[in-house]
PDB file of C-alpha atoms in Angstrom:
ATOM      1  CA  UNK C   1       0.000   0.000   0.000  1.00 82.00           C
ATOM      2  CA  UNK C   2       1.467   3.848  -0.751  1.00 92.00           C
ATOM      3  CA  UNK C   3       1.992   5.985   2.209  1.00 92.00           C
ATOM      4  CA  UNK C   4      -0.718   8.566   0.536  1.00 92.00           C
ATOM      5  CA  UNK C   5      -3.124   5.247   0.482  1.00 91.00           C
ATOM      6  CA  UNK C   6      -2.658   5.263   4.438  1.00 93.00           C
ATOM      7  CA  UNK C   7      -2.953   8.507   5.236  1.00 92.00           C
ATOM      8  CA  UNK C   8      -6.150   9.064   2.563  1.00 91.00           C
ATOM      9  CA  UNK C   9      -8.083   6.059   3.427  1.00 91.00           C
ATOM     10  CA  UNK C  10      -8.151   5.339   7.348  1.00 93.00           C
ATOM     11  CA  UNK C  11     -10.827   5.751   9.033  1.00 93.00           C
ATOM     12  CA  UNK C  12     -12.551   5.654  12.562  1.00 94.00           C
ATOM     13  CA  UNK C  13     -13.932   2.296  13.170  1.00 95.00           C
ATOM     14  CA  UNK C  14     -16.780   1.176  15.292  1.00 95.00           C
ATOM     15  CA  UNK C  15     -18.426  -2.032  14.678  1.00 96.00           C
ATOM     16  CA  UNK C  16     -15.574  -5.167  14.684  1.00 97.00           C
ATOM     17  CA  UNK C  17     -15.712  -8.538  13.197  1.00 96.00           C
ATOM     18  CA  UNK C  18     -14.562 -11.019  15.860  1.00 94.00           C
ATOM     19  CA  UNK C  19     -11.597 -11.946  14.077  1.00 96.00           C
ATOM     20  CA  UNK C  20      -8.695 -12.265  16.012  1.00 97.00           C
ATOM     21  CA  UNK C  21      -5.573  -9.783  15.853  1.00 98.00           C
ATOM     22  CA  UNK C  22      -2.621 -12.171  14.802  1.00 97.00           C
ATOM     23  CA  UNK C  23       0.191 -11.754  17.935  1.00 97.00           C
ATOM     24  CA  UNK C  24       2.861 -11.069  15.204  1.00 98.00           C
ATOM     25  CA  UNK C  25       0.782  -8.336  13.644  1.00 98.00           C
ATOM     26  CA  UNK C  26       0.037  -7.007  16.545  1.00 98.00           C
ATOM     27  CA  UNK C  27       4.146  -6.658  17.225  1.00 98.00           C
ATOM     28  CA  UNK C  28       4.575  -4.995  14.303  1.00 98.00           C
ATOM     29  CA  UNK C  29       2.194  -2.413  14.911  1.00 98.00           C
ATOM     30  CA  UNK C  30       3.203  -1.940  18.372  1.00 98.00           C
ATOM     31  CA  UNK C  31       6.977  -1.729  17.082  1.00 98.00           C
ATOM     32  CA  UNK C  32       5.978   0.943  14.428  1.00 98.00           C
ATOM     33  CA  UNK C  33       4.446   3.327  17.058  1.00 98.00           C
ATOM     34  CA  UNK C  34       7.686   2.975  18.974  1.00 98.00           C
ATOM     35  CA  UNK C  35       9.420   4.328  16.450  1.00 98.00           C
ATOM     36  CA  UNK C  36       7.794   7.459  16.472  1.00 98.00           C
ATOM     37  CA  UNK C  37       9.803  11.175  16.981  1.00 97.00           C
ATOM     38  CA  UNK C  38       9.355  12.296  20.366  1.00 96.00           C
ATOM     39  CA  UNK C  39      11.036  15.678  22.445  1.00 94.00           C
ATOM     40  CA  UNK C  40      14.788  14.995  23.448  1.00 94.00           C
ATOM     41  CA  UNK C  41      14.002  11.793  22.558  1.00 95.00           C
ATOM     42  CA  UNK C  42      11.935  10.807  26.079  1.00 95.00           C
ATOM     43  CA  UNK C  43       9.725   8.060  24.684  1.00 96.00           C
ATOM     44  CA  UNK C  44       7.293   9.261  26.735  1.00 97.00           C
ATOM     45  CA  UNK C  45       4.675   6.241  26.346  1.00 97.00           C
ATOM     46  CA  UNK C  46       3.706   3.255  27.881  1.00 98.00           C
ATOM     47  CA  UNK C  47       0.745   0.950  26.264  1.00 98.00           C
ATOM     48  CA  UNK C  48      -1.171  -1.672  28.268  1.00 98.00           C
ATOM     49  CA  UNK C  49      -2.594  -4.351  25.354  1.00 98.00           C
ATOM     50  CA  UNK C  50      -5.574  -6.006  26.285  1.00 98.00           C
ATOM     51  CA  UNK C  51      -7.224  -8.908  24.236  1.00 97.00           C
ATOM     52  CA  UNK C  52      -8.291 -11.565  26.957  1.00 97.00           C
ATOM     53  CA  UNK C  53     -11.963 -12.520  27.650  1.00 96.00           C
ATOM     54  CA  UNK C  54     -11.277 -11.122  31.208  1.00 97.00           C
ATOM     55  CA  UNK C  55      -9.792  -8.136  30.447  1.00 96.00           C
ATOM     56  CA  UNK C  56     -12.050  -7.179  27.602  1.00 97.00           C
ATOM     57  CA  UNK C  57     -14.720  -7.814  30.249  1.00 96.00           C
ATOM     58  CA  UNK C  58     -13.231  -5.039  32.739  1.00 96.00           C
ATOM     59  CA  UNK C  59     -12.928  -2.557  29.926  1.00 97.00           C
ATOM     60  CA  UNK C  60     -16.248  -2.856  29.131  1.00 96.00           C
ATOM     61  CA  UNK C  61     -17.649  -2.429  32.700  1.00 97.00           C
ATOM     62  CA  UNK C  62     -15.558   1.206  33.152  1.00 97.00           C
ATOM     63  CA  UNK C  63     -16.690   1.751  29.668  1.00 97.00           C
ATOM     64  CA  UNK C  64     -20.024   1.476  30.749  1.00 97.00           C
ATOM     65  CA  UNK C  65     -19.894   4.000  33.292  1.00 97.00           C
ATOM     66  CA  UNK C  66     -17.869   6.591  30.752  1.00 97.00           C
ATOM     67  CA  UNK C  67     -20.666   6.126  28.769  1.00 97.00           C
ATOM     68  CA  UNK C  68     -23.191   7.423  31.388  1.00 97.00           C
ATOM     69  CA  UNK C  69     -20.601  10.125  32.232  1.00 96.00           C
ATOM     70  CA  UNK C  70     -20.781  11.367  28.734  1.00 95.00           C
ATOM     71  CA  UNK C  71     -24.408  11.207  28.156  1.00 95.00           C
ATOM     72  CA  UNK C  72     -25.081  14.781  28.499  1.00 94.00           C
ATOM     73  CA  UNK C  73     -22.267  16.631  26.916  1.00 92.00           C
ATOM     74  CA  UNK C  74     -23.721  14.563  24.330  1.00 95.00           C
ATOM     75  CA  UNK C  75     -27.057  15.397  24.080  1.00 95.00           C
ATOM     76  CA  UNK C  76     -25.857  19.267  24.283  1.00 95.00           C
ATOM     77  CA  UNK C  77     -23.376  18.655  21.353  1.00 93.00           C
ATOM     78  CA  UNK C  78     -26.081  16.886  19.072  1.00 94.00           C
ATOM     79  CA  UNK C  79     -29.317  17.705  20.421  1.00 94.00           C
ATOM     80  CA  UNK C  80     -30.672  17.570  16.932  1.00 95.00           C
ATOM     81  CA  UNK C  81     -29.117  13.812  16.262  1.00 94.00           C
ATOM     82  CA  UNK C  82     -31.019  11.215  18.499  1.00 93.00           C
ATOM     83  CA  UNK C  83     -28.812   8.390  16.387  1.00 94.00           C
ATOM     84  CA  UNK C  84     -25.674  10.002  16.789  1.00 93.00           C
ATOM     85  CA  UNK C  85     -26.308  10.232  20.271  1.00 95.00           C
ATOM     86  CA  UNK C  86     -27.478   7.050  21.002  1.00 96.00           C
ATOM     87  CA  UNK C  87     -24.692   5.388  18.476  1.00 95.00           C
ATOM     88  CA  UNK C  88     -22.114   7.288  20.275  1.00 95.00           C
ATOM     89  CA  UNK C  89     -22.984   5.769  23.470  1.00 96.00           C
ATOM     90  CA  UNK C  90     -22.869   2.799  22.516  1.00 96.00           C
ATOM     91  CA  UNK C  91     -20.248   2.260  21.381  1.00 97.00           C
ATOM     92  CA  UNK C  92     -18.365   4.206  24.271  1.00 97.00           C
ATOM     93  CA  UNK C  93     -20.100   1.323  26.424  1.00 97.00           C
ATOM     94  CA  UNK C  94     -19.475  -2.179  24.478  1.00 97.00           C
ATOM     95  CA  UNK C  95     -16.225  -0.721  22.121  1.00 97.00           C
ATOM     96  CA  UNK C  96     -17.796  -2.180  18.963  1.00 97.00           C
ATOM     97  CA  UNK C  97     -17.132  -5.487  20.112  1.00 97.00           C
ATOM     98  CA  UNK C  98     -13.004  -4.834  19.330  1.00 98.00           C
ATOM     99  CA  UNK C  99     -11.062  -8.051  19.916  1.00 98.00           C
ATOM    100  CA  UNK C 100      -8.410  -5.468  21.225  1.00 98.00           C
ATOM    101  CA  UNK C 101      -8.377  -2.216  23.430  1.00 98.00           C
ATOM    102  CA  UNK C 102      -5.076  -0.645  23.746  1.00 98.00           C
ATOM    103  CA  UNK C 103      -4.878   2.198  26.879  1.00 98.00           C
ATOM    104  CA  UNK C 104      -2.365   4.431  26.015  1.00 98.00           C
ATOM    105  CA  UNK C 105      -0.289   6.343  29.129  1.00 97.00           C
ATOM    106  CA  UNK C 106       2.516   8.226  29.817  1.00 95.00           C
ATOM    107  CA  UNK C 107       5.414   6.125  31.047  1.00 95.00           C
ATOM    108  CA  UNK C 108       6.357   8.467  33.834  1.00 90.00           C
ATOM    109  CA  UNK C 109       4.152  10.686  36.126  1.00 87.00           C
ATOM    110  CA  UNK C 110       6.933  13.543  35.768  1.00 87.00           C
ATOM    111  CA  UNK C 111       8.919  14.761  32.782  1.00 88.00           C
ATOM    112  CA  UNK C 112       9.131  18.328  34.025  1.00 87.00           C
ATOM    113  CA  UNK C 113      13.174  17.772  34.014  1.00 84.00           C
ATOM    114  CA  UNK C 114      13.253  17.348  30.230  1.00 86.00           C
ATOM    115  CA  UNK C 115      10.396  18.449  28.484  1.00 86.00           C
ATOM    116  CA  UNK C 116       6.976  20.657  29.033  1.00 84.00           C
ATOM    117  CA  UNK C 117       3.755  18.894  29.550  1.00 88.00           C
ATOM    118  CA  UNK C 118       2.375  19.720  25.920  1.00 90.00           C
ATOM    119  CA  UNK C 119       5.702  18.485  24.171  1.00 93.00           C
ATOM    120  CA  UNK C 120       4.857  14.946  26.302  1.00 94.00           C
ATOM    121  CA  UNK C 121       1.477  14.944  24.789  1.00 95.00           C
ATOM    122  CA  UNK C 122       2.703  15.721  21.581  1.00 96.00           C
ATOM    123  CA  UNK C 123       5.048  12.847  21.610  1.00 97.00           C
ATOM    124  CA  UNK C 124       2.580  10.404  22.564  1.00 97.00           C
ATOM    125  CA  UNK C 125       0.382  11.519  20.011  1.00 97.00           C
ATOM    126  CA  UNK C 126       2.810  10.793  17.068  1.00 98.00           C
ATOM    127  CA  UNK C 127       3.246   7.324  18.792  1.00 98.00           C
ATOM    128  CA  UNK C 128      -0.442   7.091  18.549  1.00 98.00           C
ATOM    129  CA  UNK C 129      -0.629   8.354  14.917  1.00 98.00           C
ATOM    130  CA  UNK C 130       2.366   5.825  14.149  1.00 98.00           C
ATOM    131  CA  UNK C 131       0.220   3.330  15.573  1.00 98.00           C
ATOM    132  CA  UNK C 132      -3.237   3.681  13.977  1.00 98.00           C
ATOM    133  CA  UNK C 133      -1.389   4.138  10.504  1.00 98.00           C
ATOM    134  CA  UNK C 134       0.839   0.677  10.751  1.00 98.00           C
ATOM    135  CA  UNK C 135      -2.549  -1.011  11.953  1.00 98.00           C
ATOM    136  CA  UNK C 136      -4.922   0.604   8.482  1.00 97.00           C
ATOM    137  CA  UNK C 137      -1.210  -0.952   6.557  1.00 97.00           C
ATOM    138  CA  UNK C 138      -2.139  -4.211   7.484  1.00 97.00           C
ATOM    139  CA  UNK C 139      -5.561  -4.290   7.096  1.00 96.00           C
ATOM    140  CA  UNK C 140      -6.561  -3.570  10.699  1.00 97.00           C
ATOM    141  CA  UNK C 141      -9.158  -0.938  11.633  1.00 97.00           C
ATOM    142  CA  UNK C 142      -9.016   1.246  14.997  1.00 98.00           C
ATOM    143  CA  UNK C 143     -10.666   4.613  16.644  1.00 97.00           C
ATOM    144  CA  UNK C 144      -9.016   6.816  18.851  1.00 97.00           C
ATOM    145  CA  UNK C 145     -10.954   7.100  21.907  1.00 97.00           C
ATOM    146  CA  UNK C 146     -11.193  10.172  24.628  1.00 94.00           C
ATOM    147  CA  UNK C 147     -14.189   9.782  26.185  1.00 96.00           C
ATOM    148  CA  UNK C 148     -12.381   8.384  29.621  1.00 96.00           C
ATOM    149  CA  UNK C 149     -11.100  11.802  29.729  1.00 91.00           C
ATOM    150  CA  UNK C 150     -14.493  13.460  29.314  1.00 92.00           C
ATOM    151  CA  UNK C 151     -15.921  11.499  31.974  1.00 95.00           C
ATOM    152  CA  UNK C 152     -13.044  12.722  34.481  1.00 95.00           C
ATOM    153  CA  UNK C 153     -12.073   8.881  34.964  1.00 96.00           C
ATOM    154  CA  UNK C 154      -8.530   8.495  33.523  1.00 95.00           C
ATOM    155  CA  UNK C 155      -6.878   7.809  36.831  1.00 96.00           C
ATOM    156  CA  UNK C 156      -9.632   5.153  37.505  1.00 97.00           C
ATOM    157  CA  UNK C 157      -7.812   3.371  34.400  1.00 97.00           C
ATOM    158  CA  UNK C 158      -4.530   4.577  35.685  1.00 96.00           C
ATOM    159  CA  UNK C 159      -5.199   2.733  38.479  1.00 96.00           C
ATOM    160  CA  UNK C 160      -6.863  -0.430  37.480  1.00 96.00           C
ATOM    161  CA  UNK C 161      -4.289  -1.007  34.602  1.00 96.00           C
ATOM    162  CA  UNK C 162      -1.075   0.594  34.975  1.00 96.00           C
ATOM    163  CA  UNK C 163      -0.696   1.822  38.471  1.00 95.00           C
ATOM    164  CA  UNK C 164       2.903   2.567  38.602  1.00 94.00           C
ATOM    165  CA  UNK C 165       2.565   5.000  35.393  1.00 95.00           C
ATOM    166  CA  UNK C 166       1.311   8.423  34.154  1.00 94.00           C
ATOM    167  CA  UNK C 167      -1.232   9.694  33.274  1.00 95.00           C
ATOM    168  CA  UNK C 168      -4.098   7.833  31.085  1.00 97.00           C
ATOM    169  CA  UNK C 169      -3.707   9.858  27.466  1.00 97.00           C
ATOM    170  CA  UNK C 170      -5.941   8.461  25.298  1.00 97.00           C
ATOM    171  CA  UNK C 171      -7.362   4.496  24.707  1.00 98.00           C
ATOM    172  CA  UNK C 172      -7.894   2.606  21.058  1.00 98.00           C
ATOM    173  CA  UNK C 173     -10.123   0.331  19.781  1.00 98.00           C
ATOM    174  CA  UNK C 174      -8.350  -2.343  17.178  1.00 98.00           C
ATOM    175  CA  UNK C 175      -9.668  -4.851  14.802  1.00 98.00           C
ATOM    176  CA  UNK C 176     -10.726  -6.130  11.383  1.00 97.00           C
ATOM    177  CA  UNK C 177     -13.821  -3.898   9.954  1.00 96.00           C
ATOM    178  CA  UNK C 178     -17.414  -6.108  10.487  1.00 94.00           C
ATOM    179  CA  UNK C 179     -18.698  -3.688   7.446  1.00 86.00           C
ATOM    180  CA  UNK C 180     -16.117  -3.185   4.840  1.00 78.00           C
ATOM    181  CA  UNK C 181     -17.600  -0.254   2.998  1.00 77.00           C
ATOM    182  CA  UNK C 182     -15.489   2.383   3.227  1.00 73.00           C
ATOM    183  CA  UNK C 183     -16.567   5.235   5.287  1.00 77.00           C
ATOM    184  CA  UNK C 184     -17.467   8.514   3.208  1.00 81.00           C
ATOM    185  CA  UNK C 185     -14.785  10.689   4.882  1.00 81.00           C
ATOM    186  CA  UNK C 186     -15.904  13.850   6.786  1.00 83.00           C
ATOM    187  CA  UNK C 187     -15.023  16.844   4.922  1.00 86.00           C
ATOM    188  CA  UNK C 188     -12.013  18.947   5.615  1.00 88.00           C
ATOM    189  CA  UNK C 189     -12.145  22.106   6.860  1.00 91.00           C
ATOM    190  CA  UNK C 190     -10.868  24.670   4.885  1.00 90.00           C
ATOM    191  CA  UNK C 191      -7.812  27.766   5.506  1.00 90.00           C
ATOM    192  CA  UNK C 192      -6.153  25.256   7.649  1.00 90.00           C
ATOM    193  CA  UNK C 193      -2.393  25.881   6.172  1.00 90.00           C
ATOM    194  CA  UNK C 194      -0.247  28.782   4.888  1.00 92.00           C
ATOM    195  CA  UNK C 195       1.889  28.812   2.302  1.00 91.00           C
TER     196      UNK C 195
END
């Protein structure tokens, strides 16, 4: 597949097959978001993989109660979409039935000696994007998940799933497409760059 193929055609995912994500693959997407650029080189990340019954099962009772969390800035922000509302929660509660949820945290609670807190987020976030890109490449589909965040519980995951870590930054959703229609992608907003 061509890079511009990648970047063009991957989408947010929400519905999963349940298809298994091959270990190997899995490795190699892992590896690729390693590789990403980060500020003096900290490698500020740290990613807890889960893919057992059990822990899929513990995702999805949090997930549960994000999803009630989020219920009203929801209905403010699309008071006129009943589906989109309803959809949204949804899949906040049972993840779209993903084979694999992948928390994503900083490695360290403190990085104040090298680096602001913005230039940590920024780092993990190119992890992330490293991530998400190597998974589309080999024919896996993901979504990049905040709502944790919006319902003020990331230290609730901190907690529960990597305890001696940072700060929850964002969670994903990973697996093979149950509807393989490509998504109509939303349009981009325009006077975005200068040249």
């Amino acid at each position: 597949m061509e890079f511009k193929d990648v970047i063009y055609g991957r989408r947010s995912v929400r519905e999963y097959s349940d298809k298994k994500i091959d270990d190997d693959v899995l490795k190699e997407i892992l590896d690729a978001a390693m590789w990403a650029p980060s500020g003096v080189n900290i490698q500020p990340w740290y990613y807890v993989v889960i893919k057992s019954k059990e822990g899929l099962e513990k995702i999805t009772e949090l997930m549960e109660e994000v999803a009630i969390k989020n219920k009203s800035h929801l209905e403010e922000r699309f008071s006129k979409y009943p589906d989109v509302i309803k959809n949204t929660l949804n899949f906040i509660a049972k993840l779209g039935n993903a084979p694999t949820v992948i928390l994503v945290f900083r490695d360290k609670k403190d990085y104040s000696y090298a680096l602001p807190d913005d230039g940590v987020v920024q780092s993990i976030s190119a992890s992330v994007e490293n991530l998400i890109l190597s998974a589309y490449d080999h024919g896996i589909s993901s979504c990049w998940m905040t709502a944790p965040h919006q319902a003020n519980m990331g230290e609730v995951f901190r907690e529960k799933f990597a305890e001696n870590h940072g700060k929850l930054v964002c969670m994903l959703t990973l697996g093979y497409a149950k509807n393989t229609k490509v998504a109509k992608a939303p349009k981009r907003k325009e006077n975005k760059y200068e040249i």
